Coordinates of C-alpha atoms in Angstrom, one line a residue:
Chain A
X87 CA 163.6 166.9 -43.9
X88 CA 164.7 168.9 -40.8
X89 CA 167.0 168.6 -37.9
X90 CA 164.4 167.2 -35.5
X91 CA 163.4 164.4 -37.9
X92 CA 167.0 163.6 -38.5
X93 CA 167.5 163.4 -34.7
X94 CA 164.4 161.2 -34.2
X95 CA 165.5 158.9 -37.0
X96 CA 169.1 158.6 -35.8
X97 CA 168.2 157.1 -32.5
X98 CA 170.1 154.1 -31.1
X99 CA 170.2 152.9 -27.5
X100 CA 173.4 153.8 -25.6
X101 CA 174.6 151.4 -22.9
X102 CA 178.1 152.8 -22.3
X103 CA 178.6 156.3 -20.9
X104 CA 181.6 158.4 -20.0
X105 CA 181.7 160.1 -16.6
X106 CA 180.5 163.6 -17.7
X107 CA 177.7 164.4 -15.4
X108 CA 174.2 165.5 -16.6
X109 CA 174.0 169.1 -15.5
X110 CA 171.0 170.5 -13.6
X111 CA 170.2 172.6 -16.7
X112 CA 170.1 169.5 -18.8
X113 CA 167.9 167.7 -16.3
X114 CA 165.6 170.7 -16.2
X115 CA 165.3 170.7 -20.0
X116 CA 164.7 166.9 -20.0
X117 CA 162.0 167.0 -17.3
X118 CA 160.4 170.1 -18.7
X119 CA 160.1 168.4 -22.1
X120 CA 158.6 165.3 -20.5
X121 CA 156.0 167.4 -18.7
X122 CA 154.7 169.0 -21.9
X123 CA 154.0 165.6 -23.6
X124 CA 150.3 164.9 -24.3
X125 CA 148.4 163.4 -21.3
X126 CA 144.9 161.8 -21.2
X127 CA 142.4 164.4 -20.0
X128 CA 145.3 166.2 -18.3
X129 CA 145.6 163.5 -15.7
X130 CA 149.4 163.5 -15.9
X131 CA 149.2 160.0 -14.5
X132 CA 152.9 159.4 -14.2
X133 CA 155.8 160.1 -11.8
X134 CA 159.5 160.0 -12.5
X135 CA 162.1 159.1 -9.8
X136 CA 165.8 160.0 -10.2
X137 CA 168.0 157.6 -8.4
X138 CA 171.0 159.5 -7.1
X139 CA 171.8 157.3 -4.1
X140 CA 174.8 155.0 -4.9
X141 CA 173.6 152.1 -2.8
X142 CA 170.1 152.3 -4.2
X143 CA 171.4 152.5 -7.7
X144 CA 173.5 149.3 -7.2
X145 CA 170.5 147.5 -5.7
X146 CA 168.4 148.5 -8.7
X147 CA 171.1 147.4 -11.1
X148 CA 171.1 143.9 -9.6
X149 CA 167.3 143.7 -9.5
X150 CA 167.1 144.8 -13.2
X151 CA 169.2 141.8 -14.1
X152 CA 172.8 142.8 -13.3
X153 CA 172.9 145.5 -15.8
X154 CA 176.1 147.5 -14.9
X155 CA 175.0 150.6 -16.9
X156 CA 172.1 151.0 -14.5
X157 CA 174.6 151.7 -11.7
X158 CA 177.2 153.4 -13.8
X159 CA 175.2 155.9 -15.9
X160 CA 175.3 159.6 -14.9
X161 CA 171.5 159.8 -14.6
X162 CA 169.0 157.0 -13.9
X163 CA 165.3 157.7 -14.1
X164 CA 162.5 155.3 -13.1
X165 CA 159.3 156.1 -15.0
X166 CA 156.2 155.1 -13.1
X167 CA 152.5 154.9 -14.0
X168 CA 150.8 156.9 -11.2
X169 CA 147.1 156.8 -10.3
X170 CA 147.8 157.6 -6.7
X171 CA 147.9 161.4 -7.3
X172 CA 144.7 161.1 -9.4
X173 CA 143.0 159.1 -6.6
X174 CA 144.0 161.7 -4.0
X175 CA 142.6 164.5 -6.2
X176 CA 139.3 162.7 -6.7
X177 CA 139.0 162.0 -3.0
X178 CA 139.2 165.8 -2.2
X179 CA 135.8 166.2 -3.9
X180 CA 133.9 163.0 -4.2
X181 CA 133.5 159.4 -3.0
X182 CA 133.9 158.1 -6.5
X183 CA 136.1 155.0 -6.3
X184 CA 139.3 155.1 -8.3
X185 CA 140.5 151.7 -9.2
X186 CA 143.5 150.4 -11.2
X187 CA 141.1 148.9 -13.7
X188 CA 142.2 148.1 -17.3
X189 CA 141.4 151.6 -18.7
X190 CA 143.1 153.4 -15.8
X191 CA 146.1 151.1 -16.0
X192 CA 146.3 151.7 -19.7
X193 CA 146.0 155.5 -19.4
X194 CA 148.7 155.8 -16.7
X195 CA 151.0 153.5 -18.6
X196 CA 150.6 155.5 -21.8
X197 CA 151.1 158.8 -19.9
X198 CA 154.3 157.5 -18.5
X199 CA 155.5 156.4 -21.9
X200 CA 154.7 159.7 -23.7
X201 CA 156.5 161.7 -21.0
X202 CA 159.5 159.4 -21.1
X203 CA 159.8 159.5 -24.9
X204 CA 159.8 163.3 -24.8
X205 CA 162.5 163.0 -22.2
X206 CA 164.5 160.7 -24.4
X207 CA 164.2 163.0 -27.4
X208 CA 165.2 166.0 -25.3
X209 CA 168.2 164.2 -24.0
X210 CA 169.3 163.1 -27.4
X211 CA 168.9 166.7 -28.7
X212 CA 171.5 167.7 -26.0
X213 CA 174.0 165.1 -27.4
X214 CA 173.2 162.6 -24.6
X215 CA 172.5 158.9 -25.1
X216 CA 169.6 156.9 -23.6
X217 CA 168.5 153.4 -23.1
X218 CA 165.2 152.2 -21.7
X219 CA 165.5 149.5 -19.0
X220 CA 162.6 147.1 -19.1
X221 CA 164.5 145.0 -16.7
X222 CA 163.1 147.1 -13.9
X223 CA 160.1 144.8 -14.2
X224 CA 162.2 141.7 -13.5
X225 CA 161.7 142.3 -9.7
X226 CA 159.0 145.0 -9.7
X227 CA 157.8 144.4 -6.1
X228 CA 161.3 144.8 -4.7
X229 CA 161.9 147.9 -6.9
X230 CA 158.6 149.4 -5.7
X231 CA 159.5 148.8 -2.1
X232 CA 162.9 150.4 -2.4
X233 CA 161.4 153.5 -4.1
X234 CA 158.5 153.7 -1.6
X235 CA 155.9 153.5 -4.3
X236 CA 152.3 153.7 -2.8
X237 CA 149.3 151.7 -4.1
X238 CA 148.3 152.6 -7.6
X239 CA 151.8 153.4 -8.7
X240 CA 154.1 150.9 -10.5
X241 CA 157.5 151.2 -12.3
X242 CA 157.0 150.9 -16.1
X243 CA 160.6 151.1 -17.1
X244 CA 163.9 152.7 -16.2
X245 CA 166.0 155.0 -18.3
X246 CA 169.8 155.5 -18.4
X247 CA 171.0 158.9 -19.6
X248 CA 174.5 160.2 -20.1
X249 CA 177.2 161.1 -22.6
X250 CA 177.7 158.2 -25.0
X251 CA 181.0 156.3 -24.8
X252 CA 180.2 154.0 -27.7
X253 CA 179.0 154.3 -31.3
X254 CA 176.7 151.4 -31.8
X255 CA 175.1 150.7 -35.2
X256 CA 171.6 151.8 -35.9
X257 CA 169.3 148.7 -35.6
X258 CA 167.2 148.4 -38.7
X259 CA 163.5 148.4 -38.2
X260 CA 160.7 146.3 -39.8
X261 CA 159.8 147.4 -43.4
X262 CA 157.2 150.1 -43.3
X263 CA 154.6 147.7 -44.9
X264 CA 154.8 145.5 -41.8
X265 CA 153.7 148.1 -39.3
X266 CA 151.7 150.6 -41.5
X267 CA 148.2 149.8 -42.9
X268 CA 145.6 151.8 -44.8
X269 CA 142.0 151.6 -43.6
X270 CA 142.3 147.9 -42.7
X271 CA 144.8 145.7 -40.9
X272 CA 146.7 143.6 -43.4
X273 CA 149.3 140.8 -43.1
X274 CA 152.7 141.4 -44.7
X275 CA 154.5 138.0 -44.5
X276 CA 156.8 139.0 -47.4
X277 CA 158.0 142.0 -45.4
X278 CA 158.7 139.8 -42.4
X279 CA 160.7 137.4 -44.6
X280 CA 162.8 140.3 -46.0
X281 CA 163.3 141.7 -42.5
X282 CA 164.6 138.4 -41.3
X283 CA 167.4 138.7 -43.8
X284 CA 168.0 142.4 -42.8
X285 CA 168.4 141.3 -39.2
X286 CA 170.7 138.5 -40.1
X287 CA 173.0 140.9 -42.0
X288 CA 172.8 143.4 -39.1
X289 CA 173.6 140.8 -36.4
X290 CA 176.5 139.5 -38.5
X291 CA 177.9 143.0 -38.9
X292 CA 177.5 143.7 -35.2
X293 CA 179.0 140.5 -33.9
X294 CA 181.7 140.0 -36.6
X295 CA 179.7 137.0 -38.0
X296 CA 179.6 135.3 -34.6
X297 CA 175.8 135.4 -34.4
X298 CA 173.6 134.1 -37.1
X299 CA 169.9 134.8 -36.3
X300 CA 166.8 136.4 -37.8
X301 CA 164.1 138.6 -36.3
X302 CA 161.5 135.7 -36.1
X303 CA 164.2 133.5 -34.4
X304 CA 164.9 136.3 -31.9
X305 CA 161.2 136.7 -31.2
X306 CA 160.8 132.9 -30.7
X307 CA 163.7 133.0 -28.2
X308 CA 162.2 136.1 -26.5
X309 CA 158.9 134.2 -26.0
X310 CA 160.6 131.6 -23.9
X311 CA 161.4 134.3 -21.3
X312 CA 158.0 135.7 -20.3
X313 CA 157.7 137.9 -17.2
X314 CA 154.7 136.0 -15.8
X315 CA 154.8 137.6 -12.4
X316 CA 153.5 140.9 -13.6
X317 CA 149.8 140.1 -13.0
X318 CA 150.3 139.2 -9.4
X319 CA 152.6 142.2 -8.8
X320 CA 150.2 144.6 -10.4
X321 CA 147.4 143.3 -8.3
X322 CA 149.5 143.8 -5.2
X323 CA 149.9 147.5 -6.3
X324 CA 146.2 147.9 -6.6
X325 CA 145.9 147.5 -10.3
X326 CA 142.9 145.2 -10.6
X327 CA 143.1 145.2 -14.3
X328 CA 141.2 141.9 -14.9
Chain B
X149 CA 168.3 175.4 -24.6
X150 CA 167.9 174.4 -28.2
X151 CA 165.3 174.4 -30.9
X152 CA 164.1 170.8 -30.2
X153 CA 163.6 171.4 -26.6
X154 CA 161.7 174.5 -27.4
X155 CA 159.6 172.5 -29.8
X156 CA 158.9 169.8 -27.2
X157 CA 158.0 172.3 -24.6
X158 CA 155.7 174.3 -26.8
X159 CA 153.3 171.5 -27.4
X160 CA 149.5 172.1 -27.3
X161 CA 146.8 169.8 -28.7
X162 CA 145.2 171.1 -32.0
X163 CA 141.6 170.2 -32.7
X164 CA 140.9 172.5 -35.6
X165 CA 142.8 172.1 -38.9
X166 CA 142.7 173.9 -42.2
X167 CA 142.3 171.9 -45.4
X168 CA 146.0 171.7 -46.4
X169 CA 146.7 168.0 -47.0
X170 CA 149.6 166.2 -45.2
X171 CA 152.0 165.4 -48.1
X172 CA 153.4 161.9 -48.8
X173 CA 156.8 163.2 -47.9
X174 CA 155.5 164.5 -44.5
X175 CA 153.8 161.2 -43.8
X176 CA 157.0 159.4 -44.7
X177 CA 159.0 161.6 -42.2
X178 CA 156.3 161.0 -39.5
X179 CA 156.2 157.2 -39.9
X180 CA 160.0 157.0 -40.3
X181 CA 160.4 158.8 -37.0
X182 CA 157.8 156.6 -35.3
X183 CA 159.6 153.5 -36.5
X184 CA 162.9 154.6 -34.9
X185 CA 161.5 155.0 -31.4
X186 CA 162.8 152.6 -28.8
X187 CA 161.1 149.3 -28.6
X188 CA 161.2 146.5 -26.0
X189 CA 163.6 143.8 -27.2
X190 CA 163.1 145.0 -30.8
X191 CA 159.5 143.5 -30.7
X192 CA 158.1 146.6 -32.5
X193 CA 154.8 145.4 -31.0
X194 CA 152.6 148.1 -32.6
X195 CA 150.8 148.9 -35.8
X196 CA 149.5 152.1 -37.2
X197 CA 146.5 152.4 -39.5
X198 CA 145.8 155.5 -41.6
X199 CA 142.1 156.0 -42.2
X200 CA 141.7 157.6 -45.6
X201 CA 138.3 156.2 -46.5
X202 CA 135.7 159.0 -45.9
X203 CA 132.9 156.7 -44.8
X204 CA 135.2 154.8 -42.4
X205 CA 136.4 158.1 -41.0
X206 CA 132.9 159.3 -40.3
X207 CA 132.0 156.0 -38.6
X208 CA 135.1 156.3 -36.4
X209 CA 134.3 160.0 -35.6
X210 CA 130.9 158.9 -34.3
X211 CA 132.3 155.9 -32.3
X212 CA 134.9 158.2 -30.7
X213 CA 132.2 160.3 -29.2
X214 CA 131.1 162.5 -32.1
X215 CA 134.4 164.3 -32.4
X216 CA 134.1 166.2 -35.7
X217 CA 137.9 166.7 -36.0
X218 CA 138.3 162.9 -36.3
X219 CA 136.5 163.0 -39.7
X220 CA 137.7 166.5 -40.7
X221 CA 141.5 166.3 -40.0
X222 CA 143.8 165.8 -43.0
X223 CA 145.4 162.7 -41.5
X224 CA 144.0 160.3 -39.0
X225 CA 146.1 157.5 -37.5
X226 CA 145.0 154.7 -35.2
X227 CA 147.8 153.5 -33.1
X228 CA 147.4 149.8 -32.1
X229 CA 149.2 147.6 -29.7
X230 CA 150.1 144.5 -31.8
X231 CA 151.2 141.1 -30.5
X232 CA 149.7 139.4 -33.5
X233 CA 152.9 139.9 -35.6
X234 CA 155.1 138.8 -32.6
X235 CA 152.9 135.6 -32.2
X236 CA 153.2 134.8 -35.8
X237 CA 157.0 135.2 -35.7
X238 CA 157.2 132.9 -32.7
X239 CA 155.0 130.3 -34.3
X240 CA 157.5 130.0 -37.2
X241 CA 160.1 128.5 -34.9
X242 CA 158.4 127.2 -31.7
X243 CA 155.3 126.0 -30.0
X244 CA 155.8 128.5 -27.2
X245 CA 152.4 130.0 -26.5
X246 CA 152.2 133.8 -26.9
X247 CA 149.4 135.2 -24.7
X248 CA 148.2 138.8 -24.1
X249 CA 149.2 138.5 -20.5
X250 CA 149.9 141.6 -18.3
X251 CA 153.5 141.9 -19.3
X252 CA 152.9 141.5 -23.1
X253 CA 149.9 143.8 -22.9
X254 CA 152.1 146.4 -21.2
X255 CA 155.0 146.0 -23.7
X256 CA 152.8 146.4 -26.7
X257 CA 151.0 149.4 -25.2
X258 CA 154.3 151.1 -24.4
X259 CA 155.7 150.3 -27.9
X260 CA 152.6 151.9 -29.5
X261 CA 152.9 155.0 -27.3
X262 CA 156.7 155.5 -27.9
X263 CA 156.2 155.3 -31.6
X264 CA 153.2 157.6 -31.6
X265 CA 155.0 160.2 -29.5
X266 CA 157.9 160.2 -32.0
X267 CA 155.3 160.7 -34.7
X268 CA 153.7 163.6 -32.9
X269 CA 157.0 165.3 -32.4
X270 CA 158.0 164.8 -36.0
X271 CA 154.6 166.2 -37.1
X272 CA 155.0 169.3 -34.9
X273 CA 158.6 169.8 -36.2
X274 CA 157.0 170.1 -39.7
X275 CA 154.6 172.8 -38.4
X276 CA 151.7 170.4 -38.1
X277 CA 149.4 170.1 -35.1
X278 CA 148.3 166.9 -33.4
X279 CA 145.8 165.7 -30.9
X280 CA 145.6 162.2 -29.3
X281 CA 142.1 160.6 -29.5
X282 CA 141.5 158.5 -26.4
X283 CA 137.8 158.4 -27.5
X284 CA 138.8 155.6 -29.8
X285 CA 138.4 153.4 -26.7
X286 CA 134.7 154.5 -26.3
X287 CA 133.6 151.7 -28.6
X288 CA 136.8 149.6 -29.0
X289 CA 135.1 146.5 -30.3
X290 CA 133.3 148.3 -33.1
X291 CA 136.5 150.1 -34.0
X292 CA 138.5 146.9 -34.0
X293 CA 135.9 145.3 -36.3
X294 CA 135.8 148.2 -38.7
X295 CA 139.7 148.1 -39.0
X296 CA 139.8 144.3 -39.2
X297 CA 142.1 144.0 -36.2
X298 CA 143.0 140.3 -35.5
X299 CA 143.3 138.8 -32.1
X300 CA 146.2 140.2 -29.9
X301 CA 145.8 143.7 -31.5
X302 CA 143.8 146.6 -30.0
X303 CA 143.5 150.3 -30.7
X304 CA 145.3 152.3 -28.0
X305 CA 144.4 155.8 -29.3
X306 CA 143.8 157.7 -32.4
X307 CA 145.7 160.8 -33.6
X308 CA 144.6 163.7 -35.7
X309 CA 147.3 165.5 -37.7
X310 CA 147.1 168.6 -39.9
X311 CA 147.9 172.3 -40.3
X312 CA 146.6 174.1 -37.3
X313 CA 143.6 176.5 -37.8
X314 CA 143.6 177.7 -34.2
X315 CA 146.1 179.1 -31.6
X316 CA 145.1 177.5 -28.3
X317 CA 146.7 178.5 -25.1
X318 CA 149.4 176.2 -23.6
X319 CA 147.9 174.2 -20.8
X320 CA 150.0 174.6 -17.7
X321 CA 151.3 171.3 -16.2
X322 CA 151.7 170.2 -12.6
X323 CA 154.6 171.8 -10.7
X324 CA 157.8 169.8 -11.2
X325 CA 157.7 168.8 -7.5
X326 CA 154.4 166.9 -8.0
X327 CA 155.7 164.5 -10.7
X328 CA 159.5 164.4 -9.9
X329 CA 161.0 162.6 -7.0
X330 CA 164.6 161.8 -5.8
X331 CA 165.3 158.3 -4.7
X332 CA 161.9 157.9 -3.0
X333 CA 158.3 158.6 -3.9
X334 CA 157.1 161.7 -2.0
X335 CA 153.8 163.4 -1.6
X336 CA 153.5 167.0 -2.6
X337 CA 150.1 168.3 -1.5
X338 CA 151.2 171.9 -1.5
X339 CA 152.2 171.6 -5.2
X340 CA 148.7 170.2 -5.9
X341 CA 147.1 173.1 -4.1
X342 CA 149.1 175.6 -6.0
X343 CA 148.3 173.8 -9.3
X344 CA 144.6 174.0 -8.5
X345 CA 144.9 177.8 -8.6
X346 CA 147.0 177.7 -11.8
X347 CA 144.3 175.6 -13.5
X348 CA 141.6 178.0 -12.2
X349 CA 143.4 180.9 -13.8
X350 CA 144.0 179.1 -17.0
X351 CA 140.4 177.9 -17.4
X352 CA 139.1 181.5 -16.7
X353 CA 141.4 182.8 -19.3
X354 CA 140.4 180.1 -21.8
X355 CA 136.7 180.5 -21.3
X356 CA 136.4 184.2 -20.6
X357 CA 135.7 183.5 -16.9
X358 CA 132.7 181.2 -17.8
X359 CA 134.3 178.2 -16.2
X360 CA 135.5 178.2 -12.6
X361 CA 137.2 174.9 -11.8
X362 CA 140.5 173.4 -10.5
X363 CA 142.6 170.4 -11.4
X364 CA 141.4 168.3 -8.5
X365 CA 137.7 169.2 -9.4
X366 CA 138.4 168.2 -13.0
X367 CA 139.8 164.9 -11.9
X368 CA 136.8 164.2 -9.6
X369 CA 134.5 164.9 -12.6
X370 CA 136.7 162.7 -14.8
X371 CA 136.4 159.8 -12.3
X372 CA 132.7 159.7 -12.7
X373 CA 133.1 158.7 -16.4
X374 CA 135.2 155.5 -16.3
X375 CA 135.5 153.3 -19.4
X376 CA 134.6 150.1 -17.5
X377 CA 134.2 148.1 -20.7
X378 CA 137.9 147.8 -21.4
X379 CA 138.5 144.6 -19.5
X380 CA 135.8 142.7 -21.4
X381 CA 136.9 144.2 -24.7
X382 CA 140.5 143.4 -24.1
X383 CA 139.7 139.8 -23.1
X384 CA 137.7 139.5 -26.4
X385 CA 140.8 140.5 -28.3
X386 CA 142.9 137.9 -26.6
X387 CA 144.5 140.0 -23.9
X388 CA 144.1 137.8 -20.8
X389 CA 145.8 140.4 -18.7
X390 CA 144.4 139.2 -15.4

């Protein structure tokens, strides 16, 4: 339909990068795009930390589950939900308590995600590749300590950025019908069944027929690896979301 | 730097639309772009509901705080965090319990936000304007009931889309220094002070000098209107995030 929509629809995560650095001009374009994303009531309740220190990068790579690309990628950003800045602003004028309750937690998490997605799109428009790193939540307390995060700030995810050194397939998504509804939420079991076959074909193609799985099987496997420490960690950072 | 970065950086929320409908082709491009956003472990833990029914639209407009543009905009989408589909997929293969714990709540909320932001960018690339509607969380239980949301699904925000019938100013964002850090989280009080003056000037320009305020003052005012019902609502939807 236009170049932008083509760009958005051709996304795939990149986990292997060549050594071309991300230039200061590119970083500026990426951050400037992130900053112009929508934000709830102009709270801008997020922060982004670029990890340039080699030792720190290696520590984060280990904490994120030994993902080599976290230490090797040209640019590594940690996107944080940040109510600390908001709380400080409030304190200048009022005694109103600012807590990391469910609503505030949600707002800050969404603000971080909207900014990050703009950054990802900006990077891709420059020919760079990106991958989100949820593994930053494997050891969130250690990550928060290394990055010096104050109370009411937590790392939502990391993001590797750099020039792609691989050409991965595009991972097919659920049929439209499974995620899109009109007026009322509807079940779409047939769409899930058909997607199971799509994922089976995709995984065979990607692995040279070594892996035979489906979407629902992958989800069942995923469910056995929950990050159950997040509640305790978030409480420690001041998010009393319960 | 390029047209896409220019597009990302020229975002402003649109709250007044002309009557030009969003075409099926535009909707397809918007939804297709949303679907290709990154998603945690391919969970695609979100759903989007287009509200086309006039009565339902008016009900939602009232519930969202009497925002007329919710009923008047050509296209209104409700973006939901959705673990229901994931739970169903898991149940096909295993007895592993799927709960709306903090991690799953976070993943589904982020998945909804990434998809929505791609939708917003796609819409803007087509010349359409958008505004996120956090007010959908003013009365989330009523909204969930009207949309028939099952357990483990909740409305994160709404989104109005249509042809702009206004030319609002671009709202200036925090100085880079306030949101961007290298290696370690740092305070930037001087940046906040300077932004307070930027917001004062912006608000004067926007209101013909009728409003004299600053960012920190706006945040203090915002803090007096917390949505404290979210915890109880989320628990009712099966999100035991505590």
